[in-house]
Amino acid sequence: MYNSMGQEACTDAKTDEKTIVVVEDDENIGPVLVEVLSQETPYKAIWVSDGLQALELIHSMKPNLFITDYWLPHMNGIELYDRLRTIKDYNTIPTIIISAYLPEKEIHERHLTALSKPFDLDELLEMVEKMIT
């Protein structure tokens, strides 16, 4: 389904398919989120383990949604969000921040959607549907 760089391993996906990029450094959580999103939604989900990989990935594709952990190596989820906002064509892509310790002030200032870990998968799926359609 995906390789360690988050690139699609199988290439038979439709080109008009909507894509979600999951940015999560926990190897026990990232693949599970991708699996749930792939099974429970009509969207393609790709996992990368840090913000630098996410920024590299967007050179080859434009996702429809980012789901990013706050605590990441190299840059946190808010820094990734801020970097994406400076890139033309990526500054309107919706983002969901997930973390056990959410930075409430930064989330409020940026009007971000956030979920506190642990969260209910149905709640995440509802957010995804609202934000990607």
PDB file of C-alpha atoms in Angstrom:
ATOM      1  CA  MET A   1       0.000   0.000   0.000  1.00  0.00           C
ATOM      2  CA  TYR A   2       2.794   2.457   0.888  1.00  0.00           C
ATOM      3  CA  ASN A   3       6.511   2.392   1.429  1.00  0.00           C
ATOM      4  CA  SER A   4       8.592   4.030   4.158  1.00  0.00           C
ATOM      5  CA  MET A   5       8.638   7.331   2.267  1.00  0.00           C
ATOM      6  CA  GLY A   6       4.868   7.316   2.071  1.00  0.00           C
ATOM      7  CA  GLN A   7       4.848   6.747  -1.657  1.00  0.00           C
ATOM      8  CA  GLU A   8       2.151   4.583  -3.162  1.00  0.00           C
ATOM      9  CA  ALA A   9       3.583   1.123  -3.739  1.00  0.00           C
ATOM     10  CA  CYS A  10       0.890   0.125  -6.211  1.00  0.00           C
ATOM     11  CA  THR A  11       0.264   2.460  -9.134  1.00  0.00           C
ATOM     12  CA  ASP A  12      -3.222   1.476 -10.276  1.00  0.00           C
ATOM     13  CA  ALA A  13      -5.042   4.187  -8.293  1.00  0.00           C
ATOM     14  CA  LYS A  14      -7.338   6.572 -10.143  1.00  0.00           C
ATOM     15  CA  THR A  15      -5.838   9.971 -10.823  1.00  0.00           C
ATOM     16  CA  ASP A  16      -8.975  11.769  -9.610  1.00  0.00           C
ATOM     17  CA  GLU A  17      -8.887   9.981  -6.261  1.00  0.00           C
ATOM     18  CA  LYS A  18      -8.692  12.266  -3.232  1.00  0.00           C
ATOM     19  CA  THR A  19      -5.633  11.800  -1.055  1.00  0.00           C
ATOM     20  CA  ILE A  20      -4.954  12.216   2.660  1.00  0.00           C
ATOM     21  CA  VAL A  21      -1.395  12.565   3.941  1.00  0.00           C
ATOM     22  CA  VAL A  22      -0.933  11.244   7.480  1.00  0.00           C
ATOM     23  CA  VAL A  23       2.162  12.710   9.166  1.00  0.00           C
ATOM     24  CA  GLU A  24       2.825  10.599  12.262  1.00  0.00           C
ATOM     25  CA  ASP A  25       6.195   9.537  13.677  1.00  0.00           C
ATOM     26  CA  ASP A  26       4.805   6.689  15.799  1.00  0.00           C
ATOM     27  CA  GLU A  27       5.169   3.524  13.713  1.00  0.00           C
ATOM     28  CA  ASN A  28       2.331   1.939  15.691  1.00  0.00           C
ATOM     29  CA  ILE A  29      -0.132   4.742  14.926  1.00  0.00           C
ATOM     30  CA  GLY A  30       0.670   5.995  11.394  1.00  0.00           C
ATOM     31  CA  PRO A  31       0.064   2.724   9.543  1.00  0.00           C
ATOM     32  CA  VAL A  32      -3.100   2.067  11.573  1.00  0.00           C
ATOM     33  CA  LEU A  33      -4.521   5.467  10.641  1.00  0.00           C
ATOM     34  CA  VAL A  34      -3.724   4.817   6.978  1.00  0.00           C
ATOM     35  CA  GLU A  35      -5.394   1.415   7.156  1.00  0.00           C
ATOM     36  CA  VAL A  36      -8.528   2.818   8.826  1.00  0.00           C
ATOM     37  CA  LEU A  37      -8.783   5.696   6.354  1.00  0.00           C
ATOM     38  CA  SER A  38      -8.257   3.358   3.404  1.00  0.00           C
ATOM     39  CA  GLN A  39     -10.887   0.901   4.604  1.00  0.00           C
ATOM     40  CA  GLU A  40     -13.489   3.321   5.957  1.00  0.00           C
ATOM     41  CA  THR A  41     -13.345   6.111   3.373  1.00  0.00           C
ATOM     42  CA  PRO A  42     -13.150   6.278  -0.427  1.00  0.00           C
ATOM     43  CA  TYR A  43      -9.854   8.183  -0.157  1.00  0.00           C
ATOM     44  CA  LYS A  44      -6.255   7.129  -0.635  1.00  0.00           C
ATOM     45  CA  ALA A  45      -4.153   7.590   2.513  1.00  0.00           C
ATOM     46  CA  ILE A  46      -0.377   7.929   2.543  1.00  0.00           C
ATOM     47  CA  TRP A  47       1.797   7.815   5.655  1.00  0.00           C
ATOM     48  CA  VAL A  48       5.030   9.731   6.214  1.00  0.00           C
ATOM     49  CA  SER A  49       6.866   9.881   9.519  1.00  0.00           C
ATOM     50  CA  ASP A  50       7.906  13.543   9.689  1.00  0.00           C
ATOM     51  CA  GLY A  51       7.305  17.007   8.289  1.00  0.00           C
ATOM     52  CA  LEU A  52      10.350  16.933   6.006  1.00  0.00           C
ATOM     53  CA  GLN A  53       9.011  13.804   4.300  1.00  0.00           C
ATOM     54  CA  ALA A  54       5.622  15.506   3.948  1.00  0.00           C
ATOM     55  CA  LEU A  55       7.227  18.532   2.279  1.00  0.00           C
ATOM     56  CA  GLU A  56       9.185  16.231  -0.047  1.00  0.00           C
ATOM     57  CA  LEU A  57       6.064  14.236  -0.913  1.00  0.00           C
ATOM     58  CA  ILE A  58       4.101  17.292  -2.025  1.00  0.00           C
ATOM     59  CA  HIS A  59       6.580  17.861  -4.865  1.00  0.00           C
ATOM     60  CA  SER A  60       4.966  14.893  -6.621  1.00  0.00           C
ATOM     61  CA  MET A  61       1.325  15.264  -5.542  1.00  0.00           C
ATOM     62  CA  LYS A  62      -1.245  17.628  -4.074  1.00  0.00           C
ATOM     63  CA  PRO A  63      -3.188  16.031  -1.226  1.00  0.00           C
ATOM     64  CA  ASN A  64      -6.710  17.023  -0.254  1.00  0.00           C
ATOM     65  CA  LEU A  65      -6.117  16.805   3.505  1.00  0.00           C
ATOM     66  CA  PHE A  66      -3.266  16.608   6.011  1.00  0.00           C
ATOM     67  CA  ILE A  67      -3.601  14.787   9.308  1.00  0.00           C
ATOM     68  CA  THR A  68      -0.517  15.565  11.348  1.00  0.00           C
ATOM     69  CA  ASP A  69       0.719  14.792  14.809  1.00  0.00           C
ATOM     70  CA  TYR A  70       1.919  17.819  16.750  1.00  0.00           C
ATOM     71  CA  TRP A  71       5.086  16.213  18.160  1.00  0.00           C
ATOM     72  CA  LEU A  72       7.257  15.278  15.168  1.00  0.00           C
ATOM     73  CA  PRO A  73      10.990  15.098  14.500  1.00  0.00           C
ATOM     74  CA  HIS A  74      12.620  18.066  12.682  1.00  0.00           C
ATOM     75  CA  MET A  75       9.526  20.305  12.941  1.00  0.00           C
ATOM     76  CA  ASN A  76       6.272  20.052  14.852  1.00  0.00           C
ATOM     77  CA  GLY A  77       2.840  19.845  13.243  1.00  0.00           C
ATOM     78  CA  ILE A  78       2.180  23.583  13.634  1.00  0.00           C
ATOM     79  CA  GLU A  79       5.503  24.409  11.954  1.00  0.00           C
ATOM     80  CA  LEU A  80       4.602  22.039   9.121  1.00  0.00           C
ATOM     81  CA  TYR A  81       1.191  23.706   8.811  1.00  0.00           C
ATOM     82  CA  ASP A  82       2.847  27.146   8.714  1.00  0.00           C
ATOM     83  CA  ARG A  83       5.325  26.004   6.027  1.00  0.00           C
ATOM     84  CA  LEU A  84       2.493  24.594   3.908  1.00  0.00           C
ATOM     85  CA  ARG A  85       0.651  27.904   4.159  1.00  0.00           C
ATOM     86  CA  THR A  86       3.596  29.683   2.515  1.00  0.00           C
ATOM     87  CA  ILE A  87       3.471  27.432  -0.572  1.00  0.00           C
ATOM     88  CA  LYS A  88       1.151  28.551  -3.356  1.00  0.00           C
ATOM     89  CA  ASP A  89      -1.510  25.912  -4.140  1.00  0.00           C
ATOM     90  CA  TYR A  90      -1.040  24.308  -0.708  1.00  0.00           C
ATOM     91  CA  ASN A  91      -2.147  27.188   1.490  1.00  0.00           C
ATOM     92  CA  THR A  92      -5.804  26.155   1.509  1.00  0.00           C
ATOM     93  CA  ILE A  93      -5.431  22.416   2.101  1.00  0.00           C
ATOM     94  CA  PRO A  94      -7.251  21.579   5.342  1.00  0.00           C
ATOM     95  CA  THR A  95      -5.265  20.159   8.238  1.00  0.00           C
ATOM     96  CA  ILE A  96      -6.187  18.176  11.338  1.00  0.00           C
ATOM     97  CA  ILE A  97      -3.682  18.324  14.198  1.00  0.00           C
ATOM     98  CA  ILE A  98      -3.608  15.326  16.551  1.00  0.00           C
ATOM     99  CA  SER A  99      -1.700  15.048  19.830  1.00  0.00           C
ATOM    100  CA  ALA A 100      -1.947  13.973  23.436  1.00  0.00           C
ATOM    101  CA  TYR A 101      -0.784  17.502  24.335  1.00  0.00           C
ATOM    102  CA  LEU A 102      -2.345  19.983  21.961  1.00  0.00           C
ATOM    103  CA  PRO A 103      -0.927  23.525  21.841  1.00  0.00           C
ATOM    104  CA  GLU A 104      -4.322  25.167  22.406  1.00  0.00           C
ATOM    105  CA  LYS A 105      -3.156  28.768  21.867  1.00  0.00           C
ATOM    106  CA  GLU A 106      -1.499  28.031  18.508  1.00  0.00           C
ATOM    107  CA  ILE A 107      -4.454  25.934  17.354  1.00  0.00           C
ATOM    108  CA  HIS A 108      -6.893  28.698  18.287  1.00  0.00           C
ATOM    109  CA  GLU A 109      -4.778  31.416  16.600  1.00  0.00           C
ATOM    110  CA  ARG A 110      -4.704  29.443  13.340  1.00  0.00           C
ATOM    111  CA  HIS A 111      -8.335  28.266  13.526  1.00  0.00           C
ATOM    112  CA  LEU A 112      -7.175  24.657  13.188  1.00  0.00           C
ATOM    113  CA  THR A 113      -9.178  21.508  13.700  1.00  0.00           C
ATOM    114  CA  ALA A 114      -7.628  19.341  16.396  1.00  0.00           C
ATOM    115  CA  LEU A 115      -8.142  16.000  18.082  1.00  0.00           C
ATOM    116  CA  SER A 116      -6.710  14.991  21.429  1.00  0.00           C
ATOM    117  CA  LYS A 117      -5.087  11.554  21.619  1.00  0.00           C
ATOM    118  CA  PRO A 118      -6.466   9.091  22.353  1.00  0.00           C
ATOM    119  CA  PHE A 119      -9.423   9.857  20.102  1.00  0.00           C
ATOM    120  CA  ASP A 120     -12.388   7.953  18.790  1.00  0.00           C
ATOM    121  CA  LEU A 121     -11.789   6.783  15.208  1.00  0.00           C
ATOM    122  CA  ASP A 122     -15.408   7.578  14.303  1.00  0.00           C
ATOM    123  CA  GLU A 123     -14.793  11.180  15.369  1.00  0.00           C
ATOM    124  CA  LEU A 124     -11.717  11.349  13.116  1.00  0.00           C
ATOM    125  CA  LEU A 125     -13.660   9.843  10.204  1.00  0.00           C
ATOM    126  CA  GLU A 126     -16.448  12.420  10.659  1.00  0.00           C
ATOM    127  CA  MET A 127     -13.891  15.246  10.630  1.00  0.00           C
ATOM    128  CA  VAL A 128     -12.271  13.843   7.501  1.00  0.00           C
ATOM    129  CA  GLU A 129     -15.596  13.712   5.673  1.00  0.00           C
ATOM    130  CA  LYS A 130     -16.436  17.309   6.640  1.00  0.00           C
ATOM    131  CA  MET A 131     -13.032  18.654   5.656  1.00  0.00           C
ATOM    132  CA  ILE A 132     -12.359  16.785   2.423  1.00  0.00           C
ATOM    133  CA  THR A 133     -15.708  17.253   0.667  1.00  0.00           C
TER     134      THR A 133
END
